[in-house]
XYZ file of C-alpha atoms in Angstrom:
645
model
C 105.632 -33.912 106.479
C 103.300 -31.041 105.653
C 103.929 -29.588 102.172
C 106.271 -32.508 101.484
C 105.655 -36.259 101.680
C 105.588 -39.297 103.892
C 109.053 -40.407 104.909
C 110.951 -43.480 106.055
C 114.334 -43.048 107.739
C 116.614 -45.569 109.475
C 117.442 -45.135 113.135
C 121.124 -45.820 112.434
C 123.310 -46.292 109.376
C 126.676 -47.941 108.646
C 128.052 -44.520 107.721
C 127.081 -43.158 111.110
C 125.082 -40.136 109.966
C 121.535 -39.941 108.649
C 122.492 -37.813 105.668
C 119.525 -36.148 103.954
C 118.157 -37.993 100.934
C 120.767 -40.752 101.014
C 118.601 -42.898 103.298
C 115.247 -41.116 103.136
C 112.359 -42.716 101.249
C 108.878 -41.625 100.285
C 106.499 -44.457 101.234
C 103.250 -43.425 99.550
C 100.365 -41.213 100.576
C 101.191 -37.549 100.898
C 101.937 -34.803 103.385
C 99.149 -35.412 105.877
C 98.181 -38.963 106.699
C 98.852 -41.872 108.973
C 100.888 -44.956 107.988
C 100.415 -48.687 108.520
C 103.121 -51.227 107.688
C 102.330 -54.882 106.916
C 104.163 -56.854 109.661
C 104.599 -59.800 107.304
C 106.183 -57.746 104.531
C 107.466 -54.281 105.499
C 107.703 -53.297 101.843
C 103.873 -53.083 101.807
C 102.758 -49.786 103.324
C 99.348 -48.130 103.586
C 99.648 -44.339 103.674
C 97.040 -41.610 103.948
C 96.383 -38.293 102.320
C 93.676 -35.650 102.544
C 90.261 -36.297 101.083
C 90.225 -39.867 102.361
C 92.952 -40.971 99.969
C 94.854 -44.053 101.095
C 97.562 -45.718 99.023
C 98.866 -49.270 99.151
C 102.510 -48.983 98.131
C 104.960 -51.758 97.274
C 108.426 -50.389 97.941
C 110.009 -53.196 95.906
C 108.187 -52.255 92.712
C 107.461 -48.598 93.622
C 103.878 -49.208 92.513
C 101.249 -47.315 94.482
C 97.485 -47.858 94.204
C 94.881 -45.593 95.735
C 92.362 -47.737 97.656
C 90.239 -45.044 99.281
C 86.819 -46.027 100.555
C 84.724 -43.770 98.321
C 86.474 -41.639 95.654
C 84.534 -38.436 96.136
C 86.497 -35.240 95.484
C 86.725 -33.404 98.805
C 88.691 -30.394 97.578
C 86.654 -27.192 97.768
C 83.566 -28.925 99.214
C 81.702 -28.038 102.377
C 82.044 -31.066 104.705
C 78.274 -31.294 105.213
C 77.852 -32.120 101.511
C 80.198 -35.117 101.644
C 79.086 -38.710 102.095
C 82.170 -39.400 104.210
C 84.020 -36.702 106.162
C 87.681 -37.708 106.112
C 90.052 -35.625 108.204
C 93.532 -34.598 107.079
C 94.872 -37.060 109.686
C 92.329 -39.872 109.337
C 93.599 -42.963 111.228
C 94.825 -45.996 109.249
C 95.302 -49.244 111.167
C 96.007 -52.884 110.393
C 94.389 -55.422 112.692
C 96.907 -56.897 115.170
C 95.067 -60.218 114.767
C 94.847 -60.344 110.962
C 97.055 -58.021 108.862
C 94.714 -58.507 105.906
C 92.137 -56.465 107.815
C 92.542 -52.729 107.268
C 90.695 -49.922 109.079
C 90.164 -46.326 107.945
C 87.905 -43.737 109.564
C 85.800 -40.780 108.475
C 82.825 -40.032 110.733
C 82.333 -43.785 110.337
C 84.679 -46.735 110.906
C 85.471 -48.463 107.609
C 86.932 -51.971 107.368
C 88.473 -53.889 104.495
C 89.295 -57.595 104.488
C 91.122 -57.589 101.174
C 93.806 -54.924 101.575
C 91.570 -52.032 100.582
C 90.061 -53.430 97.399
C 86.586 -53.348 98.978
C 85.212 -51.743 102.136
C 82.325 -52.014 104.556
C 80.967 -49.521 107.083
C 81.011 -51.054 110.573
C 79.717 -48.155 112.645
C 77.212 -45.339 112.611
C 78.356 -41.736 112.763
C 80.427 -41.684 115.971
C 80.702 -37.879 116.136
C 78.356 -35.103 117.298
C 77.622 -34.382 113.626
C 77.252 -30.660 114.245
C 76.206 -29.289 110.831
C 77.013 -25.714 111.871
C 80.665 -26.765 111.955
C 80.592 -28.475 108.564
C 80.425 -25.370 106.402
C 83.021 -23.892 104.043
C 86.246 -23.032 105.873
C 87.382 -19.443 105.488
C 83.967 -18.177 104.419
C 82.579 -15.798 103.510
C 85.828 -14.066 102.444
C 88.070 -16.827 101.073
C 87.017 -20.459 100.874
C 89.855 -22.800 101.833
C 88.725 -26.407 101.892
C 91.776 -28.667 101.586
C 90.863 -31.336 104.120
C 92.540 -30.152 107.273
C 89.444 -28.048 108.060
C 87.007 -30.994 108.024
C 85.383 -31.321 111.462
C 83.206 -33.933 113.089
C 85.446 -36.923 112.326
C 86.903 -39.978 114.049
C 90.355 -38.672 114.910
C 91.739 -41.657 116.886
C 91.133 -45.380 116.413
C 92.625 -48.639 117.739
C 91.860 -52.366 117.862
C 92.875 -54.207 121.031
C 95.773 -56.628 120.800
C 94.128 -58.645 123.606
C 90.682 -59.163 122.091
C 89.915 -59.363 118.378
C 87.041 -57.062 117.536
C 87.493 -54.821 120.595
C 87.495 -51.438 118.878
C 88.045 -47.954 120.323
C 87.168 -44.740 118.460
C 87.645 -41.117 119.533
C 86.288 -38.097 117.688
C 87.635 -34.592 117.218
C 84.480 -33.194 118.821
C 84.801 -34.928 122.176
C 83.325 -38.454 122.013
C 84.767 -41.906 122.752
C 83.037 -45.123 121.652
C 83.943 -48.792 121.954
C 82.689 -51.944 120.294
C 83.387 -55.394 121.685
C 81.931 -57.341 118.784
C 83.813 -56.092 115.733
C 81.555 -53.111 115.098
C 78.146 -54.758 115.430
C 77.327 -52.644 118.456
C 78.897 -49.436 119.762
C 78.761 -47.833 123.208
C 79.445 -44.227 124.124
C 82.042 -44.287 126.943
C 83.014 -40.600 126.903
C 84.467 -39.486 130.291
C 82.279 -37.146 132.296
C 85.250 -34.790 132.627
C 85.771 -34.616 128.869
C 86.009 -30.918 127.923
C 83.348 -29.751 125.513
C 84.353 -30.493 121.905
C 87.788 -31.709 122.996
C 89.757 -33.504 120.311
C 90.588 -37.119 121.189
C 94.077 -36.856 119.793
C 95.444 -40.317 120.654
C 94.213 -43.567 122.223
C 96.778 -45.903 123.779
C 95.579 -49.419 124.612
C 97.448 -50.994 127.487
C 99.571 -54.070 126.725
C 98.717 -55.408 130.192
C 94.907 -55.405 130.505
C 92.263 -55.498 127.744
C 89.997 -53.002 129.504
C 92.783 -50.538 130.266
C 93.295 -47.543 127.996
C 94.864 -44.090 128.085
C 93.577 -41.145 126.081
C 95.241 -37.808 125.250
C 92.855 -34.924 124.545
C 93.664 -31.431 123.300
C 91.460 -28.346 123.030
C 93.886 -25.573 122.097
C 91.714 -24.494 119.119
C 89.256 -23.157 121.726
C 92.096 -21.301 123.489
C 92.126 -24.017 126.156
C 95.746 -25.078 126.777
C 95.046 -27.389 129.717
C 96.519 -30.919 129.584
C 93.942 -33.713 129.456
C 95.025 -37.340 129.945
C 92.375 -39.897 130.904
C 92.748 -43.530 132.046
C 90.188 -46.323 132.275
C 90.591 -49.816 133.719
C 87.132 -51.133 132.798
C 86.480 -50.550 129.106
C 85.463 -46.927 129.651
C 82.889 -47.497 132.366
C 84.788 -45.074 134.588
C 87.677 -42.726 133.907
C 90.396 -40.980 135.922
C 91.846 -37.616 134.894
C 95.634 -37.861 135.266
C 96.391 -34.160 134.759
C 95.244 -31.300 136.937
C 97.912 -28.722 136.133
C 99.460 -29.283 139.574
C 100.913 -32.826 139.436
C 103.832 -32.149 137.113
C 102.521 -31.153 133.680
C 101.884 -27.378 133.790
C 98.359 -26.165 133.219
C 99.269 -24.618 129.858
C 101.151 -27.609 128.373
C 98.355 -29.258 126.412
C 98.792 -32.942 125.605
C 98.949 -34.606 122.201
C 99.936 -38.186 123.041
C 100.329 -40.617 125.951
C 101.937 -44.070 125.828
C 102.407 -46.823 128.413
C 105.728 -48.661 128.491
C 104.981 -52.235 127.315
C 107.553 -53.676 129.733
C 106.624 -51.701 132.839
C 103.016 -51.180 133.827
C 102.317 -47.685 135.101
C 105.382 -46.159 133.448
C 103.795 -43.514 131.213
C 105.222 -41.107 128.645
C 103.339 -37.961 127.630
C 104.007 -35.680 124.685
C 102.878 -32.081 125.134
C 103.058 -28.842 123.191
C 106.205 -27.951 125.129
C 108.102 -31.192 125.505
C 108.176 -34.680 126.988
C 107.034 -35.883 130.426
C 107.239 -39.195 132.302
C 105.237 -40.696 135.164
C 106.533 -43.560 137.297
C 103.297 -43.970 139.269
C 100.611 -44.443 136.600
C 99.933 -40.759 136.130
C 99.703 -39.654 139.758
C 102.792 -37.483 139.271
C 104.672 -36.293 136.188
C 108.156 -34.921 135.639
C 110.117 -33.657 132.649
C 112.053 -36.120 130.509
C 113.588 -33.484 128.271
C 117.354 -34.094 128.461
C 118.816 -32.752 125.163
C 115.479 -32.897 123.338
C 114.514 -29.505 121.893
C 111.569 -27.795 123.551
C 109.078 -28.446 120.779
C 105.625 -29.981 120.289
C 105.687 -33.774 120.688
C 103.218 -35.183 118.160
C 103.594 -38.924 118.717
C 105.524 -41.510 120.732
C 106.302 -45.195 120.277
C 108.130 -47.633 122.549
C 110.070 -50.025 120.316
C 112.682 -52.621 121.330
C 113.377 -50.901 124.638
C 113.721 -47.427 123.120
C 111.383 -44.433 123.091
C 110.880 -43.042 119.586
C 109.755 -39.410 119.556
C 108.108 -37.502 116.709
C 108.228 -33.716 116.953
C 106.576 -30.893 115.082
C 109.336 -29.332 113.035
C 112.382 -30.735 114.902
C 112.726 -34.203 113.384
C 112.688 -37.653 115.000
C 114.493 -38.456 118.250
C 115.179 -41.719 120.081
C 115.770 -42.173 123.799
C 117.787 -45.379 124.143
C 117.930 -47.824 127.045
C 114.587 -47.477 128.788
C 115.790 -50.262 131.082
C 117.324 -47.493 133.199
C 113.864 -46.010 133.795
C 112.474 -49.491 134.472
C 114.950 -50.033 137.337
C 114.845 -46.641 139.036
C 112.529 -48.009 141.705
C 115.181 -50.617 142.574
C 117.808 -48.138 143.771
C 118.931 -49.301 147.206
C 120.085 -47.493 150.311
C 123.681 -48.394 149.435
C 123.743 -45.503 146.987
C 125.120 -47.733 144.243
C 123.327 -49.596 141.475
C 124.383 -51.450 138.341
C 121.596 -51.460 135.747
C 120.796 -54.540 133.700
C 122.371 -54.061 130.242
C 120.075 -54.743 127.325
C 120.843 -57.349 124.689
C 123.191 -55.863 122.106
C 123.650 -56.628 118.426
C 127.163 -57.159 117.134
C 126.773 -54.687 114.305
C 129.126 -51.901 113.306
C 127.555 -48.484 112.852
C 130.334 -45.928 112.911
C 129.385 -42.823 114.822
C 129.305 -39.542 112.986
C 127.759 -36.906 115.257
C 125.698 -34.303 113.490
C 127.234 -30.899 112.969
C 125.551 -27.756 114.306
C 123.036 -26.589 111.760
C 123.137 -29.833 109.791
C 120.045 -31.848 108.879
C 121.566 -35.235 109.655
C 121.254 -37.319 112.794
C 123.811 -39.651 114.330
C 123.919 -43.339 115.126
C 123.889 -44.504 118.760
C 127.157 -45.782 120.257
C 128.697 -48.979 118.926
C 128.806 -51.647 121.581
C 127.177 -52.524 124.863
C 126.068 -49.551 126.959
C 126.679 -49.952 130.699
C 124.753 -47.711 133.100
C 125.374 -47.437 136.828
C 124.262 -45.063 139.561
C 126.361 -43.512 142.331
C 124.615 -41.407 144.948
C 127.856 -39.557 145.676
C 131.079 -39.037 143.796
C 133.704 -41.383 145.333
C 136.513 -39.575 147.114
C 139.095 -42.279 147.811
C 137.641 -45.497 146.422
C 138.187 -46.393 142.793
C 135.329 -47.391 140.502
C 136.221 -50.524 138.541
C 134.118 -51.852 135.654
C 135.056 -55.270 134.270
C 133.684 -57.149 131.272
C 133.783 -60.938 131.595
C 133.192 -63.737 129.113
C 130.924 -66.712 129.728
C 133.706 -68.553 131.614
C 134.228 -65.634 133.984
C 137.502 -64.495 132.401
C 138.000 -60.727 132.471
C 138.105 -59.305 128.941
C 138.301 -55.567 129.590
C 138.843 -53.424 132.663
C 137.947 -49.754 133.103
C 139.050 -47.769 136.170
C 138.022 -44.327 137.345
C 141.554 -43.382 138.336
C 143.173 -44.538 135.109
C 144.623 -41.917 132.796
C 142.512 -41.165 129.746
C 144.138 -42.504 126.622
C 145.271 -39.770 124.268
C 144.474 -39.850 120.573
C 147.172 -41.684 118.697
C 148.561 -40.346 115.438
C 149.877 -43.667 114.198
C 146.792 -44.851 112.350
C 144.062 -43.081 110.361
C 141.920 -46.236 110.583
C 140.586 -46.012 114.130
C 139.484 -43.692 116.895
C 141.018 -43.732 120.375
C 139.237 -45.936 122.891
C 137.699 -44.735 126.127
C 139.549 -46.428 128.960
C 138.371 -44.532 132.040
C 135.293 -45.496 134.043
C 133.196 -42.393 134.832
C 132.570 -41.806 138.522
C 130.321 -38.805 138.951
C 127.396 -38.480 141.327
C 124.228 -39.647 139.594
C 123.872 -41.750 136.459
C 127.071 -42.888 134.758
C 127.372 -44.358 131.267
C 130.180 -46.449 129.808
C 130.273 -48.060 126.359
C 132.169 -51.323 125.858
C 133.071 -51.546 122.180
C 132.702 -55.375 122.175
C 136.432 -55.847 121.729
C 139.406 -57.191 123.633
C 142.197 -54.752 124.584
C 144.075 -53.273 121.671
C 147.584 -54.229 120.565
C 150.183 -52.796 122.945
C 152.699 -51.152 120.629
C 156.121 -49.989 121.809
C 156.418 -46.248 122.237
C 156.830 -44.341 119.003
C 155.795 -47.143 116.665
C 153.734 -45.822 113.745
C 151.891 -48.191 111.431
C 149.111 -48.175 108.873
C 146.248 -50.454 109.792
C 143.900 -51.575 112.519
C 145.529 -52.212 115.902
C 142.435 -52.469 118.085
C 141.358 -55.632 119.856
C 139.545 -58.563 118.217
C 135.759 -58.313 118.286
C 134.104 -60.858 120.568
C 131.708 -63.455 119.197
C 127.965 -63.474 119.988
C 127.177 -65.141 123.305
C 126.715 -64.456 127.007
C 128.816 -61.850 128.795
C 128.821 -60.136 132.184
C 129.663 -56.740 133.585
C 131.003 -56.403 137.130
C 130.965 -53.092 138.986
C 133.199 -52.724 142.048
C 133.527 -49.805 144.440
C 135.545 -50.575 147.535
C 134.071 -53.706 149.110
C 130.766 -53.352 147.225
C 130.318 -55.247 143.979
C 127.512 -56.318 141.651
C 127.401 -58.353 138.451
C 124.863 -58.435 135.619
C 124.764 -60.850 132.679
C 123.697 -59.795 129.197
C 123.455 -61.264 125.721
C 125.431 -60.270 122.623
C 123.416 -61.089 119.497
C 124.550 -61.768 115.955
C 123.765 -59.182 113.307
C 120.500 -60.566 111.840
C 121.364 -59.139 108.417
C 124.502 -61.267 108.199
C 124.511 -64.867 106.942
C 127.818 -65.706 108.628
C 127.338 -68.561 111.103
C 128.355 -68.630 114.753
C 131.011 -71.234 113.910
C 132.499 -68.997 111.225
C 132.587 -66.011 113.592
C 134.341 -68.149 116.197
C 136.846 -69.271 113.541
C 137.490 -65.642 112.623
C 137.949 -64.673 116.274
C 140.396 -67.519 116.909
C 142.449 -66.516 113.866
C 142.457 -62.868 114.951
C 143.757 -63.959 118.349
C 146.463 -66.032 116.655
C 147.620 -63.095 114.552
C 147.510 -60.771 117.552
C 149.624 -63.218 119.553
C 152.286 -63.101 116.835
C 152.201 -59.286 116.793
C 152.406 -59.213 120.600
C 155.439 -61.494 120.498
C 157.062 -59.273 117.885
C 156.496 -56.120 119.911
C 157.648 -57.723 123.163
C 160.858 -58.621 121.366
C 161.264 -55.012 120.227
C 160.716 -53.788 123.769
C 163.370 -56.218 125.053
C 165.832 -55.206 122.332
C 165.421 -51.559 123.265
C 165.890 -52.353 126.934
C 169.079 -54.337 126.245
C 170.439 -51.572 123.994
C 169.781 -48.976 126.656
C 171.574 -51.075 129.299
C 174.520 -51.642 126.957
C 174.834 -47.925 126.253
C 174.605 -46.936 129.893
C 177.090 -49.585 131.006
C 179.622 -48.655 128.306
C 179.412 -44.952 129.071
C 179.663 -45.463 132.823
C 182.594 -47.843 132.456
C 184.528 -45.365 130.297
C 183.739 -42.554 132.696
C 184.952 -44.668 135.606
C 188.328 -45.232 133.907
C 187.929 -48.696 132.354
C 188.816 -47.480 128.831
C 186.879 -47.239 125.550
C 187.063 -50.912 124.594
C 183.893 -51.865 126.510
C 182.039 -48.864 125.037
C 183.028 -49.872 121.506
C 181.934 -53.477 122.114
C 178.618 -52.254 123.544
C 178.045 -50.068 120.469
C 178.810 -52.956 118.116
C 176.416 -55.223 119.952
C 173.723 -52.517 119.910
C 174.129 -52.149 116.148
C 173.624 -55.889 115.761
C 170.403 -55.697 117.773
C 169.293 -52.576 115.866
C 169.629 -54.436 112.584
C 167.168 -57.031 113.851
C 164.872 -54.366 115.300
C 164.724 -52.522 111.969
C 163.516 -55.691 110.286
C 160.764 -55.970 112.876
C 159.605 -52.315 112.963
C 160.189 -49.154 110.901
C 161.987 -46.682 113.215
C 161.816 -43.751 110.762
C 158.033 -43.303 110.958
C 156.911 -40.306 113.002
C 153.438 -39.637 111.569
C 150.696 -41.623 109.894
C 151.896 -40.322 106.511
C 155.475 -41.547 106.903
C 154.728 -45.164 105.851
C 154.187 -43.759 102.358
C 157.848 -42.747 102.308
C 159.528 -45.325 104.543
C 158.496 -48.848 103.484
C 156.597 -50.798 106.161
C 158.363 -53.842 107.580
C 157.275 -57.033 109.320
C 155.032 -55.598 112.062
C 152.976 -53.554 109.583
C 152.596 -56.554 107.282
C 151.170 -58.535 110.206
C 148.855 -55.650 111.090
C 147.663 -55.440 107.489
C 146.601 -59.088 107.575
C 145.092 -58.574 111.038
C 142.855 -55.760 109.810
C 142.088 -57.649 106.599
C 140.764 -60.636 108.547
C 138.716 -58.503 110.944
C 137.306 -56.139 108.348
C 133.951 -57.922 108.041
C 131.874 -60.560 109.822
C 133.228 -63.393 107.705
C 135.276 -66.580 107.767
C 138.998 -65.916 107.095
C 140.048 -66.412 103.502
C 142.615 -68.975 102.420
C 144.830 -66.159 101.143
C 144.909 -64.598 104.603
C 145.996 -67.884 106.157
C 148.731 -68.374 103.564
C 150.048 -64.837 104.032
C 150.042 -65.210 107.815
C 151.955 -68.495 107.539
C 154.629 -66.793 105.410
C 154.926 -63.871 107.811
C 155.135 -66.288 110.717
C 158.195 -67.919 109.083
C 159.848 -64.513 108.704
C 159.143 -63.719 112.344
C 160.505 -67.059 113.526
C 163.672 -66.453 111.511
C 164.212 -63.012 113.058
C 163.405 -64.291 116.536
C 166.004 -66.975 115.939
C 168.592 -64.323 115.104
C 167.585 -62.379 118.179
C 167.862 -65.456 120.402
C 171.324 -66.154 118.999
C 172.501 -62.621 119.762
C 171.189 -62.838 123.320
C 172.554 -66.344 123.834
C 175.993 -65.767 122.312
C 176.895 -62.085 121.926
C 175.205 -60.672 125.010
C 176.471 -63.584 127.114
C 180.016 -62.990 125.828
C 179.748 -59.297 126.627
C 178.621 -60.103 130.160
C 181.693 -62.379 130.591
C 183.882 -59.540 129.376
C 182.364 -57.194 131.939
C 182.882 -59.764 134.646
C 186.479 -60.466 133.594
C 187.374 -56.800 133.765
C 185.919 -56.664 137.237
C 183.614 -53.803 136.394
C 181.175 -53.369 139.267
C 177.488 -53.174 138.423
C 177.226 -49.967 140.436
C 179.821 -47.349 139.489
C 180.050 -44.494 141.995
C 182.930 -41.997 142.528
C 184.845 -42.173 145.801
C 183.651 -39.860 148.531
C 185.731 -36.706 149.014
C 187.593 -36.187 152.285
């Protein structure tokens, strides 16, 4: 971050928003340089700064040591007087074959085998070494030599992951060299179409072939805004120019970076001065991949765990999730329908908190498994049905396009309403399964404090089935355990089983309440109709007495006075809310249920069984007696006035 520091930020947080400073960390170096993270210990970070400075920082101890190659003060010096010309953005790389090997570049490639404590030069000057462009910057009026003005440097550097010692170096004055023997010998492989003094801004080595590489070149400092992306398949022997200003990237959108998708050969991403582009045919054609990304310079790209991470100039970091959709676009069939393969999902809770307009915080991606499907046309009569199935093929959740969207409930401040409708628009559709079973079905008007959503499923294999009319397709995907959590699979299964047991008790309680209300309504209607039809008030009075008896049981099961989520503070919760409290307590973390939770549930279960016993007695004795009374009086079930003459 120019005029600031290096920075480390998480891609998602448990709080949902990437609040400034709460999760941001300085990781060494300063405002200008590259970073390299030790893959064996991510707390060890090498970070650059101007003047060739490079720090080795231990985030655990916050100790930072400068291990630059040659501590010569660069500030205020003409580059031609320096032993090593280090650029503001001098590359820093760890060897993919041996993380103890560290590379840094000036006009020369430097290598360290002991984490920067000592260095060796492994190349000659790999630039044009034009002395006329190594004078004081800003002269003769105001000298301004801070490091960003140093020219004639190695601006891009990579070691092949396929072959140890296969090194690629690109300069800011238009040269590309490779070495296939760890720096013993170097060969100039600059493309013939390389623009004069073009800056080799980024080299991307293909994950598929050792001799395949992509290079992004920019030349805007010479007022040349053309895009330059080159590709070689044979270690630089020959090159193809993938940008001509006519095949998708406009002629004035100069390129800063190009990356190949490591899971899909020929799928290329390009970052330009004016946004992001994608090619599905190895650079033959390009198209915008902007979506909601601000139109801003794209300075770097990285494909990581199936996502595209985007660095911008001045507009923060962005992540495009689920590249599997791009991977499968070529598989769209003539049927006009396609279910994309869901990616493996972690069972980890990161509450979403979308950023506010004008805020400096990002937002976490959706919780759950993201389901994508394509419809060529919006269905007119047929219903889109999306089903989630467990490993045994049992349907867990069902989403339908013609279902009514669930309205936000006011009965609980602990949860957000769930999406229950399957989208069915023409084009790409996205649905997020929250990794849970259906929520508790409460009777109308019941207000409680606590979690009433469905139990969270355990890690394992699951499937999604998409149906539209007679067409159907099914894809299987994996739900993974949160790697940060020590809870075992067996303990998660124990928790899930207990959650299901508690939910079953709550379901039984609420079904009883629904039945009580139905019986009370029938009693009231029958009594009123009988009195109106001339059978006297006695049956009405008996119906009212029986309803009061049922109401007494109902009021021990649920609190009828609650109308808002604040009312439980005033009207004491009863049995259903006590069950729900234990239910949320057990499901509050990825952990084995506590003994206290089991004891409390057992006590509540006894209370429920006692009340259900009372209810059964009323139905068996009182309601049965009332029905005999109705029958004895000869009251017809359908009471209708006689037709007029």
